[in-house]
mmCIF file of C-alpha atoms in Angstrom:
data_model
loop_
_atom_site.group_PDB
_atom_site.id
_atom_site.type_symbol
_atom_site.label_atom_id
_atom_site.label_comp_id
_atom_site.label_asym_id
_atom_site.label_seq_id
_atom_site.Cartn_x
_atom_site.Cartn_y
_atom_site.Cartn_z
ATOM 1 C CA UNK A 1 -37.932 44.196 25.451
ATOM 2 C CA UNK A 2 -38.542 41.173 23.451
ATOM 3 C CA UNK A 3 -35.764 39.406 22.006
ATOM 4 C CA UNK A 4 -34.644 39.322 18.305
ATOM 5 C CA UNK A 5 -35.475 35.620 18.294
ATOM 6 C CA UNK A 6 -39.083 36.287 19.406
ATOM 7 C CA UNK A 7 -39.455 39.323 17.341
ATOM 8 C CA UNK A 8 -38.390 37.330 14.132
ATOM 9 C CA UNK A 9 -40.785 34.329 15.088
ATOM 10 C CA UNK A 10 -43.587 36.932 15.468
ATOM 11 C CA UNK A 11 -42.746 38.122 11.725
ATOM 12 C CA UNK A 12 -42.561 34.713 10.554
ATOM 13 C CA UNK A 13 -46.250 33.730 12.071
ATOM 14 C CA UNK A 14 -47.433 37.001 10.747
ATOM 15 C CA UNK A 15 -46.613 36.241 7.396
ATOM 16 C CA UNK A 16 -48.063 32.894 7.319
ATOM 17 C CA UNK A 17 -51.301 34.415 8.722
ATOM 18 C CA UNK A 18 -51.206 37.042 5.658
ATOM 19 C CA UNK A 19 -50.552 34.352 3.199
ATOM 20 C CA UNK A 20 -52.831 31.507 4.421
ATOM 21 C CA UNK A 21 -54.754 32.303 7.655
ATOM 22 C CA UNK A 22 -58.157 33.355 8.384
ATOM 23 C CA UNK A 23 -59.364 37.050 8.226
ATOM 24 C CA UNK A 24 -59.861 37.250 11.800
ATOM 25 C CA UNK A 25 -56.089 36.141 12.473
ATOM 26 C CA UNK A 26 -54.773 39.019 10.187
ATOM 27 C CA UNK A 27 -56.849 41.595 12.024
ATOM 28 C CA UNK A 28 -55.424 40.110 15.331
ATOM 29 C CA UNK A 29 -51.873 40.586 14.309
ATOM 30 C CA UNK A 30 -52.761 44.409 13.183
ATOM 31 C CA UNK A 31 -54.319 45.117 16.422
ATOM 32 C CA UNK A 32 -51.279 43.668 18.393
ATOM 33 C CA UNK A 33 -49.123 46.025 16.158
ATOM 34 C CA UNK A 34 -51.323 49.034 17.285
ATOM 35 C CA UNK A 35 -52.886 49.570 13.875
ATOM 36 C CA UNK A 36 -56.304 51.119 15.178
ATOM 37 C CA UNK A 37 -57.845 51.548 11.761
ATOM 38 C CA UNK A 38 -58.980 48.002 11.581
ATOM 39 C CA UNK A 39 -59.553 46.818 15.358
ATOM 40 C CA UNK A 40 -59.541 42.903 15.792
ATOM 41 C CA UNK A 41 -62.686 41.205 16.153
ATOM 42 C CA UNK A 42 -63.854 39.317 19.438
ATOM 43 C CA UNK A 43 -62.730 35.816 18.024
ATOM 44 C CA UNK A 44 -62.743 32.641 19.978
ATOM 45 C CA UNK A 45 -58.800 32.549 20.307
ATOM 46 C CA UNK A 46 -58.099 36.206 20.882
ATOM 47 C CA UNK A 47 -58.349 36.359 24.520
ATOM 48 C CA UNK A 48 -55.552 33.573 24.462
ATOM 49 C CA UNK A 49 -53.331 35.372 22.124
ATOM 50 C CA UNK A 50 -53.488 38.522 24.261
ATOM 51 C CA UNK A 51 -52.840 36.787 27.321
ATOM 52 C CA UNK A 52 -49.467 35.485 26.273
ATOM 53 C CA UNK A 53 -48.425 38.238 23.758
ATOM 54 C CA UNK A 54 -44.564 37.695 24.543
ATOM 55 C CA UNK A 55 -44.507 33.948 23.812
ATOM 56 C CA UNK A 56 -45.812 33.774 20.023
ATOM 57 C CA UNK A 57 -45.227 29.923 19.969
ATOM 58 C CA UNK A 58 -47.473 29.388 22.666
ATOM 59 C CA UNK A 59 -49.858 31.923 21.540
ATOM 60 C CA UNK A 60 -50.350 30.065 18.266
ATOM 61 C CA UNK A 61 -50.276 26.638 19.907
ATOM 62 C CA UNK A 62 -53.060 27.742 22.104
ATOM 63 C CA UNK A 63 -55.006 29.389 19.370
ATOM 64 C CA UNK A 64 -54.734 26.183 17.318
ATOM 65 C CA UNK A 65 -55.877 24.031 20.220
ATOM 66 C CA UNK A 66 -58.806 26.438 21.049
ATOM 67 C CA UNK A 67 -59.909 25.872 17.370
ATOM 68 C CA UNK A 68 -59.591 22.232 17.388
ATOM 69 C CA UNK A 69 -61.761 21.661 20.584
ATOM 70 C CA UNK A 70 -65.040 22.315 19.337
ATOM 71 C CA UNK A 71 -65.085 20.161 16.129
ATOM 72 C CA UNK A 72 -63.577 17.392 18.169
ATOM 73 C CA UNK A 73 -66.136 17.695 20.908
ATOM 74 C CA UNK A 74 -68.668 17.330 17.768
ATOM 75 C CA UNK A 75 -66.971 14.302 16.544
ATOM 76 C CA UNK A 76 -67.180 12.569 19.900
ATOM 77 C CA UNK A 77 -70.743 13.354 20.236
ATOM 78 C CA UNK A 78 -71.331 11.589 16.707
ATOM 79 C CA UNK A 79 -69.442 8.801 17.750
ATOM 80 C CA UNK A 80 -71.137 8.168 20.842
ATOM 81 C CA UNK A 81 -74.650 8.239 18.998
ATOM 82 C CA UNK A 82 -73.546 5.611 16.712
ATOM 83 C CA UNK A 83 -72.083 3.623 19.372
ATOM 84 C CA UNK A 84 -75.382 3.911 21.480
ATOM 85 C CA UNK A 85 -77.611 2.746 18.317
ATOM 86 C CA UNK A 86 -78.919 6.050 17.547
ATOM 87 C CA UNK A 87 -77.846 5.637 13.918
ATOM 88 C CA UNK A 88 -79.493 2.511 12.101
ATOM 89 C CA UNK A 89 -77.334 0.062 10.291
ATOM 90 C CA UNK A 90 -74.053 0.348 12.615
ATOM 91 C CA UNK A 91 -73.219 -2.983 14.053
ATOM 92 C CA UNK A 92 -70.493 -5.593 14.354
ATOM 93 C CA UNK A 93 -66.921 -4.593 13.393
ATOM 94 C CA UNK A 94 -68.124 -0.926 12.788
ATOM 95 C CA UNK A 95 -68.997 -0.629 16.418
ATOM 96 C CA UNK A 96 -65.517 -2.138 17.425
ATOM 97 C CA UNK A 97 -63.960 0.705 15.437
ATOM 98 C CA UNK A 98 -66.305 3.569 16.861
ATOM 99 C CA UNK A 99 -65.230 2.528 20.113
ATOM 100 C CA UNK A 100 -61.559 2.758 19.645
ATOM 101 C CA UNK A 101 -62.175 5.968 17.570
ATOM 102 C CA UNK A 102 -64.089 7.317 20.793
ATOM 103 C CA UNK A 103 -61.106 6.441 22.800
ATOM 104 C CA UNK A 104 -58.419 8.318 20.550
ATOM 105 C CA UNK A 105 -60.620 11.344 20.357
ATOM 106 C CA UNK A 106 -61.191 11.395 24.123
ATOM 107 C CA UNK A 107 -57.307 11.110 24.686
ATOM 108 C CA UNK A 108 -56.687 14.064 22.040
ATOM 109 C CA UNK A 109 -59.407 16.158 24.076
ATOM 110 C CA UNK A 110 -57.808 15.526 27.214
ATOM 111 C CA UNK A 111 -54.492 16.536 25.882
ATOM 112 C CA UNK A 112 -56.064 19.816 24.352
ATOM 113 C CA UNK A 113 -57.780 20.626 27.584
ATOM 114 C CA UNK A 114 -54.416 20.219 29.377
ATOM 115 C CA UNK A 115 -52.750 22.608 26.849
ATOM 116 C CA UNK A 116 -55.376 25.160 27.461
ATOM 117 C CA UNK A 117 -55.283 24.912 31.187
ATOM 118 C CA UNK A 118 -51.631 25.341 30.983
ATOM 119 C CA UNK A 119 -51.891 28.244 28.934
ATOM 120 C CA UNK A 120 -54.530 29.975 30.894
ATOM 121 C CA UNK A 121 -52.874 29.514 34.275
ATOM 122 C CA UNK A 122 -49.451 30.643 33.060
ATOM 123 C CA UNK A 123 -51.181 33.812 31.504
ATOM 124 C CA UNK A 124 -52.895 35.107 34.730
ATOM 125 C CA UNK A 125 -51.459 37.191 37.027
ATOM 126 C CA UNK A 126 -51.729 34.884 40.036
ATOM 127 C CA UNK A 127 -50.921 37.080 42.911
ATOM 128 C CA UNK A 128 -53.747 39.502 41.801
ATOM 129 C CA UNK A 129 -56.548 36.716 42.218
ATOM 130 C CA UNK A 130 -55.109 35.211 45.437
ATOM 131 C CA UNK A 131 -57.835 34.833 48.198
ATOM 132 C CA UNK A 132 -58.206 32.817 51.538
ATOM 133 C CA UNK A 133 -58.946 29.278 50.739
ATOM 134 C CA UNK A 134 -60.399 26.350 52.799
ATOM 135 C CA UNK A 135 -58.277 23.399 51.203
ATOM 136 C CA UNK A 136 -60.483 20.738 52.964
ATOM 137 C CA UNK A 137 -63.516 22.291 51.015
ATOM 138 C CA UNK A 138 -61.595 22.847 47.783
ATOM 139 C CA UNK A 139 -60.327 19.335 47.828
ATOM 140 C CA UNK A 140 -63.228 17.407 48.853
ATOM 141 C CA UNK A 141 -65.050 17.301 45.512
ATOM 142 C CA UNK A 142 -61.799 16.306 43.873
ATOM 143 C CA UNK A 143 -61.426 13.179 46.302
ATOM 144 C CA UNK A 144 -64.815 12.395 45.761
ATOM 145 C CA UNK A 145 -64.285 11.890 42.055
ATOM 146 C CA UNK A 146 -61.132 9.969 42.535
ATOM 147 C CA UNK A 147 -62.954 7.516 44.949
ATOM 148 C CA UNK A 148 -65.267 6.787 42.265
ATOM 149 C CA UNK A 149 -62.083 6.389 40.076
ATOM 150 C CA UNK A 150 -60.669 4.229 42.292
ATOM 151 C CA UNK A 151 -63.782 1.711 42.569
ATOM 152 C CA UNK A 152 -63.698 1.548 38.618
ATOM 153 C CA UNK A 153 -60.094 0.965 38.459
ATOM 154 C CA UNK A 154 -59.880 -1.495 41.435
ATOM 155 C CA UNK A 155 -57.378 0.601 43.384
ATOM 156 C CA UNK A 156 -57.168 1.626 46.989
ATOM 157 C CA UNK A 157 -57.364 5.192 47.862
ATOM 158 C CA UNK A 158 -56.167 6.275 51.324
ATOM 159 C CA UNK A 159 -56.995 9.716 52.434
ATOM 160 C CA UNK A 160 -55.704 11.446 55.685
ATOM 161 C CA UNK A 161 -56.405 15.211 56.212
ATOM 162 C CA UNK A 162 -55.432 16.602 59.643
ATOM 163 C CA UNK A 163 -58.280 18.776 61.348
ATOM 164 C CA UNK A 164 -58.173 21.729 61.862
ATOM 165 C CA UNK A 165 -56.458 22.633 58.717
ATOM 166 C CA UNK A 166 -55.368 26.193 58.503
ATOM 167 C CA UNK A 167 -56.761 28.154 55.519
ATOM 168 C CA UNK A 168 -54.421 29.176 52.920
ATOM 169 C CA UNK A 169 -53.936 32.545 50.943
ATOM 170 C CA UNK A 170 -53.778 31.332 47.555
ATOM 171 C CA UNK A 171 -55.135 31.040 43.999
ATOM 172 C CA UNK A 172 -58.198 28.642 44.292
ATOM 173 C CA UNK A 173 -58.066 27.421 40.518
ATOM 174 C CA UNK A 174 -54.641 26.743 40.643
ATOM 175 C CA UNK A 175 -54.735 25.004 43.905
ATOM 176 C CA UNK A 176 -57.315 22.670 42.406
ATOM 177 C CA UNK A 177 -55.433 21.640 39.439
ATOM 178 C CA UNK A 178 -52.240 21.283 41.795
ATOM 179 C CA UNK A 179 -54.281 18.562 43.683
ATOM 180 C CA UNK A 180 -56.157 17.044 40.770
ATOM 181 C CA UNK A 181 -52.881 16.545 38.600
ATOM 182 C CA UNK A 182 -50.863 14.906 41.261
ATOM 183 C CA UNK A 183 -53.661 12.503 42.045
ATOM 184 C CA UNK A 184 -54.352 11.981 38.275
ATOM 185 C CA UNK A 185 -50.772 11.101 37.923
ATOM 186 C CA UNK A 186 -50.705 8.567 40.547
ATOM 187 C CA UNK A 187 -53.878 6.981 39.304
ATOM 188 C CA UNK A 188 -52.604 6.975 35.534
ATOM 189 C CA UNK A 189 -49.369 5.064 36.508
ATOM 190 C CA UNK A 190 -50.689 2.817 38.984
ATOM 191 C CA UNK A 191 -52.105 -0.532 37.958
ATOM 192 C CA UNK A 192 -55.286 -2.502 39.110
ATOM 193 C CA UNK A 193 -54.854 -3.701 42.897
ATOM 194 C CA UNK A 194 -52.304 -0.725 43.475
ATOM 195 C CA UNK A 195 -52.584 1.830 46.186
ATOM 196 C CA UNK A 196 -52.488 5.577 46.184
ATOM 197 C CA UNK A 197 -52.381 7.640 49.249
ATOM 198 C CA UNK A 198 -53.266 11.590 49.696
ATOM 199 C CA UNK A 199 -52.158 13.293 53.140
ATOM 200 C CA UNK A 200 -52.756 17.035 53.932
ATOM 201 C CA UNK A 201 -51.659 18.698 57.227
ATOM 202 C CA UNK A 202 -50.010 21.670 58.885
ATOM 203 C CA UNK A 203 -46.342 21.670 60.183
ATOM 204 C CA UNK A 204 -46.132 22.154 64.047
ATOM 205 C CA UNK A 205 -45.863 26.095 63.510
ATOM 206 C CA UNK A 206 -49.156 26.121 61.710
ATOM 207 C CA UNK A 207 -47.687 28.433 58.893
ATOM 208 C CA UNK A 208 -46.939 25.853 56.234
ATOM 209 C CA UNK A 209 -49.391 23.273 54.623
ATOM 210 C CA UNK A 210 -47.579 20.095 54.131
ATOM 211 C CA UNK A 211 -48.705 17.335 51.700
ATOM 212 C CA UNK A 212 -48.041 13.968 50.033
ATOM 213 C CA UNK A 213 -49.473 12.068 47.129
ATOM 214 C CA UNK A 214 -47.920 8.468 46.908
ATOM 215 C CA UNK A 215 -48.707 5.333 44.834
ATOM 216 C CA UNK A 216 -47.436 1.890 44.081
ATOM 217 C CA UNK A 217 -47.244 2.258 40.486
ATOM 218 C CA UNK A 218 -44.501 1.832 37.684
ATOM 219 C CA UNK A 219 -42.151 4.336 39.349
ATOM 220 C CA UNK A 220 -39.694 6.724 37.480
ATOM 221 C CA UNK A 221 -36.366 5.753 36.399
ATOM 222 C CA UNK A 222 -33.593 7.570 38.323
ATOM 223 C CA UNK A 223 -32.221 9.190 35.323
ATOM 224 C CA UNK A 224 -35.308 10.830 34.378
ATOM 225 C CA UNK A 225 -36.456 12.542 37.828
ATOM 226 C CA UNK A 226 -34.396 15.782 36.802
ATOM 227 C CA UNK A 227 -36.597 16.338 33.910
ATOM 228 C CA UNK A 228 -40.064 15.118 34.986
ATOM 229 C CA UNK A 229 -41.381 18.918 35.764
ATOM 230 C CA UNK A 230 -40.456 19.908 32.212
ATOM 231 C CA UNK A 231 -43.079 20.667 29.677
ATOM 232 C CA UNK A 232 -44.366 17.828 27.624
ATOM 233 C CA UNK A 233 -41.558 15.445 29.146
ATOM 234 C CA UNK A 234 -42.700 11.867 29.590
ATOM 235 C CA UNK A 235 -40.443 9.202 30.768
ATOM 236 C CA UNK A 236 -39.588 6.181 28.493
ATOM 237 C CA UNK A 237 -40.953 3.652 30.641
ATOM 238 C CA UNK A 238 -44.382 5.396 30.322
ATOM 239 C CA UNK A 239 -44.223 5.473 26.618
ATOM 240 C CA UNK A 240 -43.231 1.788 26.384
ATOM 241 C CA UNK A 241 -46.320 0.718 28.126
ATOM 242 C CA UNK A 242 -48.477 2.926 26.005
ATOM 243 C CA UNK A 243 -49.888 5.117 28.754
ATOM 244 C CA UNK A 244 -51.383 8.220 27.310
ATOM 245 C CA UNK A 245 -50.625 11.781 28.691
ATOM 246 C CA UNK A 246 -49.894 15.238 27.619
ATOM 247 C CA UNK A 247 -46.778 15.699 29.628
ATOM 248 C CA UNK A 248 -48.074 19.046 31.160
ATOM 249 C CA UNK A 249 -49.565 17.748 34.548
ATOM 250 C CA UNK A 250 -46.520 18.039 36.664
ATOM 251 C CA UNK A 251 -45.343 21.224 34.809
ATOM 252 C CA UNK A 252 -48.471 22.777 36.101
ATOM 253 C CA UNK A 253 -48.147 21.387 39.557
ATOM 254 C CA UNK A 254 -44.705 22.653 40.027
ATOM 255 C CA UNK A 255 -45.644 26.109 38.404
ATOM 256 C CA UNK A 256 -48.753 26.492 40.883
ATOM 257 C CA UNK A 257 -46.373 25.403 43.793
ATOM 258 C CA UNK A 258 -43.765 28.086 42.848
ATOM 259 C CA UNK A 259 -46.492 30.824 42.381
ATOM 260 C CA UNK A 260 -47.393 30.211 45.888
ATOM 261 C CA UNK A 261 -43.532 30.224 47.129
ATOM 262 C CA UNK A 262 -43.787 26.476 48.018
ATOM 263 C CA UNK A 263 -41.729 23.768 47.159
ATOM 264 C CA UNK A 264 -42.058 20.092 45.795
ATOM 265 C CA UNK A 265 -39.908 17.194 46.040
ATOM 266 C CA UNK A 266 -40.220 13.765 44.499
ATOM 267 C CA UNK A 267 -38.829 10.266 45.534
ATOM 268 C CA UNK A 268 -39.445 7.278 43.248
ATOM 269 C CA UNK A 269 -38.106 3.946 42.476
ATOM 270 C CA UNK A 270 -38.757 2.284 39.221
ATOM 271 C CA UNK A 271 -41.239 -0.793 39.746
ATOM 272 C CA UNK A 272 -41.991 0.191 43.157
ATOM 273 C CA UNK A 273 -43.984 3.594 42.976
ATOM 274 C CA UNK A 274 -43.568 7.251 43.428
ATOM 275 C CA UNK A 275 -44.058 9.914 46.230
ATOM 276 C CA UNK A 276 -44.343 13.584 45.886
ATOM 277 C CA UNK A 277 -44.103 16.008 48.802
ATOM 278 C CA UNK A 278 -45.053 19.709 48.801
ATOM 279 C CA UNK A 279 -45.345 22.608 51.098
ATOM 280 C CA UNK A 280 -47.113 25.745 50.809
ATOM 281 C CA UNK A 281 -47.013 28.643 52.983
ATOM 282 C CA UNK A 282 -50.464 29.617 54.800
ATOM 283 C CA UNK A 283 -50.086 33.306 55.403
ATOM 284 C CA UNK A 284 -50.763 36.092 52.637
ATOM 285 C CA UNK A 285 -48.120 38.453 51.274
ATOM 286 C CA UNK A 286 -46.736 41.556 52.924
ATOM 287 C CA UNK A 287 -49.876 43.849 53.974
ATOM 288 C CA UNK A 288 -52.224 40.928 54.186
ATOM 289 C CA UNK A 289 -53.793 39.474 56.918
ATOM 290 C CA UNK A 290 -52.577 36.067 58.397
ATOM 291 C CA UNK A 291 -54.615 33.350 59.678
ATOM 292 C CA UNK A 292 -54.103 34.380 63.206
ATOM 293 C CA UNK A 293 -54.992 38.207 62.510
ATOM 294 C CA UNK A 294 -58.399 37.244 61.045
ATOM 295 C CA UNK A 295 -59.601 35.612 64.491
#
């Protein structure tokens, strides 16, 4: 049963939609209340609203993010066209301003995409979508992207993947976000000339995948470590340096780990770097074949 607080917020949001919101929002709320006389239209944000019906704040946040993304992408395209000279009469100081606007719009679009990924992953029934996943095959294109990023940022990326690596019974998209976000976090907070290490292997029993992502970046203050997996949390030393981010990446990492009955730990020293250690069980749930059973 939903809490009185959630129900009250539902009513508050509904009233705002009735007063100022678009017509499709009104229909959507009526559909959620069971009014079949006027069914909801297939709107762009409807699937997001239905995916998390018990969290009205998240529903509204995702709906707004979805509505902002398309016009923002159009703005980016227009700015890019002006910067590349497709629009006559744009030069000098105007080009500098356009380049700055492009960077800011890209940061905003990255935040919106993080938010939508956050909502989508947390709305699915992950156990129903698990399958046998070849981790080496899954992580290879991600690593290829980060090798290119390392060249551009003048970082050293060291990778060690033990072979043979057991397959894991898991959610492929969730695992993809897990590896990407850990590497992205390391790259984001490691300066030019630094190092990032990625290791993946199995424990001696072959029943658990163990991994590590470490860097020589800015590190995390000890007093901040208990909060780094919280939604939207960003450490003060990150904000002082003006490093952009949504504060959702590590929250998604922890959620994916826990959804696979795994664990994650972090060690960090401010000014010297950070290491994340994680472990994931290999075998499927009760009633599913294990890796050995498949042979």
